[in-house]
Structures are given as structure tokens and as C-alpha cells.
Amino acid sequence: MMQAKCEASLNTAQDVEISSVSINNTHSSNVETIHFPLLMQGDAFLRMKELPSSSIDLILTDPPYNLSNYSTGNMKFDWRSEINNDVATWDEKPFEPAGLKEEFIRLLKPTGNIFIFTSYNLMGKYHDAFDPLFDTFQFMVWHKTNPVPNIRKSSFLNSCELIVCLWNKGHTWNFTKQSQMHNFFESPICMGSERIKEPKHPTQKPLAVLQHIISIASNEGDVVLDPFMGVGSTGEATLSLKRRFIGIELEKEYYDATVKRLKV
């Protein structure tokens, strides 16, 4: 299992292989001086416990939506490729946002921010869990300009996703201008060369929306954590903006794809 090492001297794939024991002895100062992505494979709820307290400037993540009960499965056609409505098996396991509270609060710096992609069915649970803990609970809307078409023409297109936004007074915030500070962001879904083909992640997010959030809610050199990193899109966006990245992923094939993508 390949994982990044909390040392400033990292420079090869061999350097980033460590055991759980060694990372358990990591101190905040070590995390502050990492230069290369720290990638961890395993259960986020367990692996987060190995990270030091008050070490994270921004948590930006995309946990399961639990939409499996609403999925109608893939739609197959004779005249075009099938439309993917399948939800991965990892989305079928019940996900409780309240389970994130303890570690998110422990890991986040007082000036930190949290952004969590979610869906309508879990927004109320996030509010119940986190609103009492933060000065501000807001949400963003990501509008997908090229959503999957509604072939049956029987309902709205699924063109919007929600993002929970959390912070306290004194948080990092790079306000640019009024027109860019709407809680609404438009971009295409992830496609083309940006889309990881193998393995294909059903909910891979585009770099544009991730870079927008990172640029507003953190500064260069800050540490960004994604405990549900999938195929590493948050990591690529983070590194492109000269921040430092820590990612955790349960699924081995997604983890391996991130190692390859970030060239760890």
C-alpha cells in the first residue's frame, strides 16, 4: 500500500511508503512542512484519526450521496451509448454526515473552511449535524451546463449539485469582487481529457469548480484535505494552485489511479 510520508524530503515513490505506525507518530509541525501529496488508502473515518489536530486549512470533499435508492439504473439505447444512472456499490452503504463531526472539528484550524459536495436528500442531515458547531452554515450550487439529457422528458434535468459551506469568524476568505462571490458556480461536468477513463469514477468533479473553491477558501502553501478523494481531482486542483494536499481513499483502484495521476 503506497502512502505519502510527512517529511520535507520526499522525492520518490519509495519515499512515500510508510506504515500506519509511523504516521501515528506524526506531529503538526511535520504536516506543516510536507511538500508532496500525502496519500492514504483506507477508511476515512479511521485514517483521519492518524492526522494531527489543527493541521488542516481547508477540507474539500465529496462523500457518498446515498442516491442508490433513487437510481433507475443505466438507460440503454440502440441509437446511442447508454446513459449511466448506476450508482457505485459504495454509495449503497448508509452514510451519516454526523459521523464526520468529531474529526472535522479536531483537524480544522480556527481559520479553516469546510466545503462538502452533497445532494438534496442529505442536506438536512448536514445542517442538523454542523449548524450548531459553526458560526456560518451556507450552501453553494454547482450548475452543470451540460448535464445528462432527460431522454424521457418526464422531469427536470439533474443539472445542479449542492455544496455545504462551513466556517467560523476569522476564517480565511479571499474575496475578489461582488460578481464572483455568488454561491452559484457554472461549469461543464468532467469530460474529455480531464475524465479519468480507467477506472471511471461515476461522480468525478471538474477541476474548474474545485479550483474556484480552493482559491477563495485557502492561501498558497495551505494544507487541503479530501478524505473521500476518489480519483484525486481535489489533489490535482490543489497542487495546481500551489497548495499542499492530503487525500484518503477507501477503494484501492481509485487510490492507485490518484497515485498515478498526481505522480507521487
PDB file of C-alpha atoms in Angstrom:
ATOM      1  CA  MET A   1       0.000   0.000   0.000  1.00  0.00           C
ATOM      2  CA  MET A   2       1.553   3.255  -1.117  1.00  0.00           C
ATOM      3  CA  GLN A   3       1.161   6.256   1.177  1.00  0.00           C
ATOM      4  CA  ALA A   4       2.873   9.589   1.428  1.00  0.00           C
ATOM      5  CA  LYS A   5       5.311  10.352   4.205  1.00  0.00           C
ATOM      6  CA  CYS A   6       5.084  13.500   6.349  1.00  0.00           C
ATOM      7  CA  GLU A   7       8.606  14.657   5.721  1.00  0.00           C
ATOM      8  CA  ALA A   8      10.008  17.506   3.682  1.00  0.00           C
ATOM      9  CA  SER A   9      12.499  15.238   1.963  1.00  0.00           C
ATOM     10  CA  LEU A  10      10.020  13.200  -0.089  1.00  0.00           C
ATOM     11  CA  ASN A  11      11.143  12.738  -3.676  1.00  0.00           C
ATOM     12  CA  THR A  12      10.472   9.201  -4.893  1.00  0.00           C
ATOM     13  CA  ALA A  13       7.706   6.621  -4.855  1.00  0.00           C
ATOM     14  CA  GLN A  14       9.744   4.597  -2.382  1.00  0.00           C
ATOM     15  CA  ASP A  15       9.874   7.620  -0.045  1.00  0.00           C
ATOM     16  CA  VAL A  16       6.088   7.757   0.184  1.00  0.00           C
ATOM     17  CA  GLU A  17       5.628   4.223   1.505  1.00  0.00           C
ATOM     18  CA  ILE A  18       5.045   4.192   5.267  1.00  0.00           C
ATOM     19  CA  SER A  19       3.124   2.152   7.782  1.00  0.00           C
ATOM     20  CA  SER A  20       0.196   3.223   9.934  1.00  0.00           C
ATOM     21  CA  VAL A  21       2.509   3.117  12.937  1.00  0.00           C
ATOM     22  CA  SER A  22       4.827   5.789  11.619  1.00  0.00           C
ATOM     23  CA  ILE A  23       2.071   8.188  10.681  1.00  0.00           C
ATOM     24  CA  ASN A  24       0.503   7.779  14.106  1.00  0.00           C
ATOM     25  CA  ASN A  25       3.621   9.478  15.456  1.00  0.00           C
ATOM     26  CA  THR A  26       3.319  12.435  13.082  1.00  0.00           C
ATOM     27  CA  HIS A  27       3.299  15.875  14.682  1.00  0.00           C
ATOM     28  CA  SER A  28       1.603  19.035  13.395  1.00  0.00           C
ATOM     29  CA  SER A  29       4.972  20.507  12.507  1.00  0.00           C
ATOM     30  CA  ASN A  30       5.613  17.591  10.139  1.00  0.00           C
ATOM     31  CA  VAL A  31       2.309  18.108   8.319  1.00  0.00           C
ATOM     32  CA  GLU A  32       3.108  21.801   8.056  1.00  0.00           C
ATOM     33  CA  THR A  33       6.328  21.018   6.216  1.00  0.00           C
ATOM     34  CA  ILE A  34       5.125  18.409   3.715  1.00  0.00           C
ATOM     35  CA  HIS A  35       5.978  19.290   0.134  1.00  0.00           C
ATOM     36  CA  PHE A  36       4.478  16.315  -1.692  1.00  0.00           C
ATOM     37  CA  PRO A  37       0.935  14.900  -1.572  1.00  0.00           C
ATOM     38  CA  LEU A  38       0.202  12.737   1.454  1.00  0.00           C
ATOM     39  CA  LEU A  39      -1.979   9.910   0.115  1.00  0.00           C
ATOM     40  CA  MET A  40      -3.580   7.352   2.422  1.00  0.00           C
ATOM     41  CA  GLN A  41      -5.564   4.272   1.434  1.00  0.00           C
ATOM     42  CA  GLY A  42      -8.263   3.058   3.781  1.00  0.00           C
ATOM     43  CA  ASP A  43     -11.391   4.032   5.690  1.00  0.00           C
ATOM     44  CA  ALA A  44     -11.537   7.832   6.050  1.00  0.00           C
ATOM     45  CA  PHE A  45     -13.168   7.610   9.476  1.00  0.00           C
ATOM     46  CA  LEU A  46     -10.173   5.639  10.734  1.00  0.00           C
ATOM     47  CA  ARG A  47      -7.332   7.215   8.753  1.00  0.00           C
ATOM     48  CA  MET A  48      -8.301  10.770   9.738  1.00  0.00           C
ATOM     49  CA  LYS A  49      -7.578   9.835  13.332  1.00  0.00           C
ATOM     50  CA  GLU A  50      -3.918   9.438  12.375  1.00  0.00           C
ATOM     51  CA  LEU A  51      -3.588  13.093  11.356  1.00  0.00           C
ATOM     52  CA  PRO A  52      -2.623  15.730  13.940  1.00  0.00           C
ATOM     53  CA  SER A  53      -5.115  18.169  15.397  1.00  0.00           C
ATOM     54  CA  SER A  54      -5.497  21.692  13.977  1.00  0.00           C
ATOM     55  CA  SER A  55      -3.409  20.795  10.924  1.00  0.00           C
ATOM     56  CA  ILE A  56      -5.859  21.426   8.060  1.00  0.00           C
ATOM     57  CA  ASP A  57      -6.660  24.763   6.412  1.00  0.00           C
ATOM     58  CA  LEU A  58      -9.397  23.541   4.074  1.00  0.00           C
ATOM     59  CA  ILE A  59     -11.491  20.372   3.962  1.00  0.00           C
ATOM     60  CA  LEU A  60     -12.892  19.956   0.456  1.00  0.00           C
ATOM     61  CA  THR A  61     -14.535  16.625  -0.157  1.00  0.00           C
ATOM     62  CA  ASP A  62     -17.205  14.636  -1.959  1.00  0.00           C
ATOM     63  CA  PRO A  63     -18.611  11.872   0.290  1.00  0.00           C
ATOM     64  CA  PRO A  64     -21.286   9.383  -0.828  1.00  0.00           C
ATOM     65  CA  TYR A  65     -24.698  10.895  -1.629  1.00  0.00           C
ATOM     66  CA  ASN A  66     -26.759   7.786  -0.797  1.00  0.00           C
ATOM     67  CA  LEU A  67     -28.747   8.139  -4.011  1.00  0.00           C
ATOM     68  CA  SER A  68     -28.829   4.411  -4.739  1.00  0.00           C
ATOM     69  CA  ASN A  69     -32.458   4.128  -3.622  1.00  0.00           C
ATOM     70  CA  TYR A  70     -33.413   6.681  -6.263  1.00  0.00           C
ATOM     71  CA  SER A  71     -31.424   5.221  -9.161  1.00  0.00           C
ATOM     72  CA  THR A  72     -33.296   3.682 -12.087  1.00  0.00           C
ATOM     73  CA  GLY A  73     -30.142   2.030 -13.448  1.00  0.00           C
ATOM     74  CA  ASN A  74     -28.424   2.580 -16.754  1.00  0.00           C
ATOM     75  CA  MET A  75     -30.558   3.557 -19.739  1.00  0.00           C
ATOM     76  CA  LYS A  76     -29.695   1.593 -22.884  1.00  0.00           C
ATOM     77  CA  PHE A  77     -30.467   2.674 -26.441  1.00  0.00           C
ATOM     78  CA  ASP A  78     -29.963   1.237 -29.915  1.00  0.00           C
ATOM     79  CA  TRP A  79     -29.026   4.597 -31.384  1.00  0.00           C
ATOM     80  CA  ARG A  80     -26.537   5.955 -28.826  1.00  0.00           C
ATOM     81  CA  SER A  81     -24.305   4.900 -25.973  1.00  0.00           C
ATOM     82  CA  GLU A  82     -26.073   4.066 -22.730  1.00  0.00           C
ATOM     83  CA  ILE A  83     -26.691   6.776 -20.154  1.00  0.00           C
ATOM     84  CA  ASN A  84     -25.035   5.975 -16.856  1.00  0.00           C
ATOM     85  CA  ASN A  85     -27.527   6.231 -13.998  1.00  0.00           C
ATOM     86  CA  ASP A  86     -25.909   3.479 -11.983  1.00  0.00           C
ATOM     87  CA  VAL A  87     -24.635   4.370  -8.549  1.00  0.00           C
ATOM     88  CA  ALA A  88     -21.477   2.660  -7.352  1.00  0.00           C
ATOM     89  CA  THR A  89     -21.796  -0.018  -4.690  1.00  0.00           C
ATOM     90  CA  TRP A  90     -20.002   2.214  -2.180  1.00  0.00           C
ATOM     91  CA  ASP A  91     -22.983   4.600  -2.351  1.00  0.00           C
ATOM     92  CA  GLU A  92     -25.363   1.892  -1.187  1.00  0.00           C
ATOM     93  CA  LYS A  93     -23.918   1.828   2.333  1.00  0.00           C
ATOM     94  CA  PRO A  94     -25.835   4.266   4.603  1.00  0.00           C
ATOM     95  CA  PHE A  95     -23.817   7.427   5.153  1.00  0.00           C
ATOM     96  CA  GLU A  96     -24.379   9.629   8.207  1.00  0.00           C
ATOM     97  CA  PRO A  97     -22.930  13.169   7.968  1.00  0.00           C
ATOM     98  CA  ALA A  98     -22.869  13.397  11.777  1.00  0.00           C
ATOM     99  CA  GLY A  99     -20.106  10.817  11.741  1.00  0.00           C
ATOM    100  CA  LEU A 100     -17.752  13.426  10.278  1.00  0.00           C
ATOM    101  CA  LYS A 101     -18.188  15.970  13.072  1.00  0.00           C
ATOM    102  CA  GLU A 102     -15.604  14.867  15.586  1.00  0.00           C
ATOM    103  CA  GLU A 103     -12.666  14.502  13.214  1.00  0.00           C
ATOM    104  CA  PHE A 104     -13.514  17.523  11.074  1.00  0.00           C
ATOM    105  CA  ILE A 105     -13.660  19.752  14.148  1.00  0.00           C
ATOM    106  CA  ARG A 106     -10.443  18.290  15.539  1.00  0.00           C
ATOM    107  CA  LEU A 107      -8.460  18.591  12.322  1.00  0.00           C
ATOM    108  CA  LEU A 108      -9.577  22.037  11.147  1.00  0.00           C
ATOM    109  CA  LYS A 109      -7.569  25.109  12.079  1.00  0.00           C
ATOM    110  CA  PRO A 110      -9.530  28.004  13.662  1.00  0.00           C
ATOM    111  CA  THR A 111      -9.138  29.918  10.383  1.00  0.00           C
ATOM    112  CA  GLY A 112     -10.166  26.922   8.257  1.00  0.00           C
ATOM    113  CA  ASN A 113     -13.115  26.262   5.938  1.00  0.00           C
ATOM    114  CA  ILE A 114     -15.122  23.172   5.024  1.00  0.00           C
ATOM    115  CA  PHE A 115     -16.817  22.507   1.679  1.00  0.00           C
ATOM    116  CA  ILE A 116     -18.733  19.233   1.194  1.00  0.00           C
ATOM    117  CA  PHE A 117     -20.450  18.148  -2.018  1.00  0.00           C
ATOM    118  CA  THR A 118     -23.818  16.566  -1.298  1.00  0.00           C
ATOM    119  CA  SER A 119     -27.343  16.057  -2.577  1.00  0.00           C
ATOM    120  CA  TYR A 120     -30.811  17.219  -1.545  1.00  0.00           C
ATOM    121  CA  ASN A 121     -31.529  14.044   0.434  1.00  0.00           C
ATOM    122  CA  LEU A 122     -28.648  14.660   2.878  1.00  0.00           C
ATOM    123  CA  MET A 123     -28.657  18.451   3.164  1.00  0.00           C
ATOM    124  CA  GLY A 124     -30.942  18.407   6.206  1.00  0.00           C
ATOM    125  CA  LYS A 125     -28.710  15.903   7.981  1.00  0.00           C
ATOM    126  CA  TYR A 126     -25.638  18.069   7.338  1.00  0.00           C
ATOM    127  CA  HIS A 127     -27.496  21.079   8.726  1.00  0.00           C
ATOM    128  CA  ASP A 128     -28.588  19.222  11.850  1.00  0.00           C
ATOM    129  CA  ALA A 129     -25.056  17.953  12.462  1.00  0.00           C
ATOM    130  CA  PHE A 130     -22.946  21.020  11.674  1.00  0.00           C
ATOM    131  CA  ASP A 131     -25.038  24.161  12.045  1.00  0.00           C
ATOM    132  CA  PRO A 132     -24.713  24.182  15.876  1.00  0.00           C
ATOM    133  CA  LEU A 133     -20.913  23.875  15.574  1.00  0.00           C
ATOM    134  CA  PHE A 134     -20.068  26.732  13.196  1.00  0.00           C
ATOM    135  CA  ASP A 135     -20.786  30.435  13.020  1.00  0.00           C
ATOM    136  CA  THR A 136     -21.825  30.040   9.398  1.00  0.00           C
ATOM    137  CA  PHE A 137     -23.648  27.243   7.591  1.00  0.00           C
ATOM    138  CA  GLN A 138     -24.264  28.124   3.962  1.00  0.00           C
ATOM    139  CA  PHE A 139     -24.512  26.264   0.697  1.00  0.00           C
ATOM    140  CA  MET A 140     -23.301  26.661  -2.863  1.00  0.00           C
ATOM    141  CA  VAL A 141     -24.939  25.432  -6.024  1.00  0.00           C
ATOM    142  CA  TRP A 142     -22.834  23.932  -8.792  1.00  0.00           C
ATOM    143  CA  HIS A 143     -24.802  24.266 -12.021  1.00  0.00           C
ATOM    144  CA  LYS A 144     -23.739  21.725 -14.624  1.00  0.00           C
ATOM    145  CA  THR A 145     -24.003  23.395 -18.023  1.00  0.00           C
ATOM    146  CA  ASN A 146     -24.046  20.058 -19.865  1.00  0.00           C
ATOM    147  CA  PRO A 147     -25.981  17.650 -17.636  1.00  0.00           C
ATOM    148  CA  VAL A 148     -27.097  14.199 -18.704  1.00  0.00           C
ATOM    149  CA  PRO A 149     -30.107  14.643 -21.025  1.00  0.00           C
ATOM    150  CA  ASN A 150     -33.584  13.673 -19.880  1.00  0.00           C
ATOM    151  CA  ILE A 151     -34.473  11.320 -22.709  1.00  0.00           C
ATOM    152  CA  ARG A 152     -37.965  10.567 -21.404  1.00  0.00           C
ATOM    153  CA  LYS A 153     -38.728  14.296 -20.949  1.00  0.00           C
ATOM    154  CA  SER A 154     -40.609  13.490 -17.765  1.00  0.00           C
ATOM    155  CA  SER A 155     -38.851  15.723 -15.204  1.00  0.00           C
ATOM    156  CA  PHE A 156     -36.199  18.390 -14.736  1.00  0.00           C
ATOM    157  CA  LEU A 157     -32.651  17.696 -15.830  1.00  0.00           C
ATOM    158  CA  ASN A 158     -30.364  16.868 -12.936  1.00  0.00           C
ATOM    159  CA  SER A 159     -28.265  19.971 -13.553  1.00  0.00           C
ATOM    160  CA  CYS A 160     -27.450  21.166 -10.023  1.00  0.00           C
ATOM    161  CA  GLU A 161     -25.457  19.804  -7.108  1.00  0.00           C
ATOM    162  CA  LEU A 162     -25.229  21.255  -3.613  1.00  0.00           C
ATOM    163  CA  ILE A 163     -22.127  22.069  -1.615  1.00  0.00           C
ATOM    164  CA  VAL A 164     -22.235  22.566   2.170  1.00  0.00           C
ATOM    165  CA  CYS A 165     -20.070  25.521   3.287  1.00  0.00           C
ATOM    166  CA  LEU A 166     -18.882  25.881   6.908  1.00  0.00           C
ATOM    167  CA  TRP A 167     -16.658  28.337   8.749  1.00  0.00           C
ATOM    168  CA  ASN A 168     -16.194  30.424  11.874  1.00  0.00           C
ATOM    169  CA  LYS A 169     -15.422  34.115  12.324  1.00  0.00           C
ATOM    170  CA  GLY A 170     -11.880  34.963  11.294  1.00  0.00           C
ATOM    171  CA  HIS A 171     -11.769  32.272   8.627  1.00  0.00           C
ATOM    172  CA  THR A 172      -9.592  32.571   5.524  1.00  0.00           C
ATOM    173  CA  TRP A 173     -11.551  34.206   2.708  1.00  0.00           C
ATOM    174  CA  ASN A 174     -10.169  35.686  -0.479  1.00  0.00           C
ATOM    175  CA  PHE A 175     -12.991  37.984  -1.550  1.00  0.00           C
ATOM    176  CA  THR A 176     -12.383  39.131  -5.113  1.00  0.00           C
ATOM    177  CA  LYS A 177     -15.316  41.126  -6.441  1.00  0.00           C
ATOM    178  CA  GLN A 178     -19.053  41.035  -5.928  1.00  0.00           C
ATOM    179  CA  SER A 179     -19.793  39.328  -9.253  1.00  0.00           C
ATOM    180  CA  GLN A 180     -17.506  36.408  -8.367  1.00  0.00           C
ATOM    181  CA  MET A 181     -18.806  35.835  -4.840  1.00  0.00           C
ATOM    182  CA  HIS A 182     -22.177  34.339  -5.684  1.00  0.00           C
ATOM    183  CA  ASN A 183     -22.937  30.999  -4.038  1.00  0.00           C
ATOM    184  CA  PHE A 184     -23.562  29.698  -7.541  1.00  0.00           C
ATOM    185  CA  PHE A 185     -20.949  28.359  -9.940  1.00  0.00           C
ATOM    186  CA  GLU A 186     -21.369  27.147 -13.509  1.00  0.00           C
ATOM    187  CA  SER A 187     -19.150  24.707 -15.349  1.00  0.00           C
ATOM    188  CA  PRO A 188     -19.472  21.612 -17.535  1.00  0.00           C
ATOM    189  CA  ILE A 189     -19.345  18.179 -15.969  1.00  0.00           C
ATOM    190  CA  CYS A 190     -15.988  16.435 -16.064  1.00  0.00           C
ATOM    191  CA  MET A 191     -15.311  15.217 -19.596  1.00  0.00           C
ATOM    192  CA  GLY A 192     -12.700  14.893 -22.338  1.00  0.00           C
ATOM    193  CA  SER A 193      -9.067  14.505 -21.367  1.00  0.00           C
ATOM    194  CA  GLU A 194      -9.868  15.541 -17.789  1.00  0.00           C
ATOM    195  CA  ARG A 195     -12.075  12.497 -17.241  1.00  0.00           C
ATOM    196  CA  ILE A 196     -10.193   9.503 -15.865  1.00  0.00           C
ATOM    197  CA  LYS A 197     -11.113   6.625 -18.176  1.00  0.00           C
ATOM    198  CA  GLU A 198      -9.782   3.703 -16.141  1.00  0.00           C
ATOM    199  CA  PRO A 199     -11.059   3.340 -13.549  1.00  0.00           C
ATOM    200  CA  LYS A 200     -14.071   5.506 -14.321  1.00  0.00           C
ATOM    201  CA  HIS A 201     -15.412   7.251 -11.244  1.00  0.00           C
ATOM    202  CA  PRO A 202     -19.159   7.978 -11.588  1.00  0.00           C
ATOM    203  CA  THR A 203     -19.003  11.268  -9.664  1.00  0.00           C
ATOM    204  CA  GLN A 204     -15.644  12.743 -10.700  1.00  0.00           C
ATOM    205  CA  LYS A 205     -15.789  16.512 -10.222  1.00  0.00           C
ATOM    206  CA  PRO A 206     -14.349  19.010 -12.731  1.00  0.00           C
ATOM    207  CA  LEU A 207     -11.226  20.944 -11.834  1.00  0.00           C
ATOM    208  CA  ALA A 208     -12.930  24.287 -12.504  1.00  0.00           C
ATOM    209  CA  VAL A 209     -15.337  24.141  -9.567  1.00  0.00           C
ATOM    210  CA  LEU A 210     -12.680  22.722  -7.235  1.00  0.00           C
ATOM    211  CA  GLN A 211     -10.146  25.408  -8.172  1.00  0.00           C
ATOM    212  CA  HIS A 212     -12.781  28.098  -7.638  1.00  0.00           C
ATOM    213  CA  ILE A 213     -13.425  26.922  -4.079  1.00  0.00           C
ATOM    214  CA  ILE A 214      -9.753  26.395  -3.246  1.00  0.00           C
ATOM    215  CA  SER A 215      -8.754  29.845  -4.476  1.00  0.00           C
ATOM    216  CA  ILE A 216     -11.423  31.530  -2.353  1.00  0.00           C
ATOM    217  CA  ALA A 217     -11.114  29.460   0.823  1.00  0.00           C
ATOM    218  CA  SER A 218      -7.357  28.951   1.201  1.00  0.00           C
ATOM    219  CA  ASN A 219      -3.973  30.554   0.530  1.00  0.00           C
ATOM    220  CA  GLU A 220      -0.856  29.348  -1.237  1.00  0.00           C
ATOM    221  CA  GLY A 221       1.002  26.853   0.932  1.00  0.00           C
ATOM    222  CA  ASP A 222      -2.116  25.862   2.891  1.00  0.00           C
ATOM    223  CA  VAL A 223      -2.978  22.217   3.553  1.00  0.00           C
ATOM    224  CA  VAL A 224      -6.114  20.887   1.848  1.00  0.00           C
ATOM    225  CA  LEU A 225      -7.695  17.607   2.978  1.00  0.00           C
ATOM    226  CA  ASP A 226     -10.017  15.410   0.924  1.00  0.00           C
ATOM    227  CA  PRO A 227     -10.924  12.300   2.955  1.00  0.00           C
ATOM    228  CA  PHE A 228     -13.063  10.895   0.103  1.00  0.00           C
ATOM    229  CA  MET A 229     -10.686  11.735  -2.720  1.00  0.00           C
ATOM    230  CA  GLY A 230     -11.879   9.308  -5.409  1.00  0.00           C
ATOM    231  CA  VAL A 231      -9.524   9.617  -8.380  1.00  0.00           C
ATOM    232  CA  GLY A 232      -7.728  12.663  -6.998  1.00  0.00           C
ATOM    233  CA  SER A 233      -9.407  15.649  -8.654  1.00  0.00           C
ATOM    234  CA  THR A 234      -9.159  17.732  -5.476  1.00  0.00           C
ATOM    235  CA  GLY A 235      -5.492  16.823  -5.294  1.00  0.00           C
ATOM    236  CA  GLU A 236      -4.795  17.975  -8.852  1.00  0.00           C
ATOM    237  CA  ALA A 237      -6.716  21.217  -8.304  1.00  0.00           C
ATOM    238  CA  THR A 238      -4.896  21.813  -5.016  1.00  0.00           C
ATOM    239  CA  LEU A 239      -1.439  21.307  -6.471  1.00  0.00           C
ATOM    240  CA  SER A 240      -2.226  23.498  -9.483  1.00  0.00           C
ATOM    241  CA  LEU A 241      -2.863  26.392  -7.088  1.00  0.00           C
ATOM    242  CA  LYS A 242       0.320  25.833  -5.066  1.00  0.00           C
ATOM    243  CA  ARG A 243      -1.375  24.379  -2.009  1.00  0.00           C
ATOM    244  CA  ARG A 244      -0.454  21.129  -0.264  1.00  0.00           C
ATOM    245  CA  PHE A 245      -2.669  18.076  -0.359  1.00  0.00           C
ATOM    246  CA  ILE A 246      -3.697  15.217   1.922  1.00  0.00           C
ATOM    247  CA  GLY A 247      -6.070  12.641   0.472  1.00  0.00           C
ATOM    248  CA  ILE A 248      -7.730   9.482   1.770  1.00  0.00           C
ATOM    249  CA  GLU A 249      -9.494   6.887  -0.377  1.00  0.00           C
ATOM    250  CA  LEU A 250     -11.114   3.577   0.573  1.00  0.00           C
ATOM    251  CA  GLU A 251     -11.277   1.976  -2.877  1.00  0.00           C
ATOM    252  CA  LYS A 252      -7.869   0.621  -3.928  1.00  0.00           C
ATOM    253  CA  GLU A 253      -8.421   1.148  -7.666  1.00  0.00           C
ATOM    254  CA  TYR A 254      -9.260   4.826  -7.143  1.00  0.00           C
ATOM    255  CA  TYR A 255      -6.340   5.236  -4.777  1.00  0.00           C
ATOM    256  CA  ASP A 256      -3.930   3.722  -7.323  1.00  0.00           C
ATOM    257  CA  ALA A 257      -5.348   5.993 -10.028  1.00  0.00           C
ATOM    258  CA  THR A 258      -4.669   9.027  -7.834  1.00  0.00           C
ATOM    259  CA  VAL A 259      -1.080   7.937  -7.164  1.00  0.00           C
ATOM    260  CA  LYS A 260      -0.580   7.711 -10.920  1.00  0.00           C
ATOM    261  CA  ARG A 261      -2.429  10.962 -11.651  1.00  0.00           C
ATOM    262  CA  LEU A 262      -0.524  13.043  -9.097  1.00  0.00           C
ATOM    263  CA  LYS A 263       2.738  11.312  -9.978  1.00  0.00           C
ATOM    264  CA  VAL A 264       3.526  10.662  -6.328  1.00  0.00           C
TER     265      VAL A 264
END
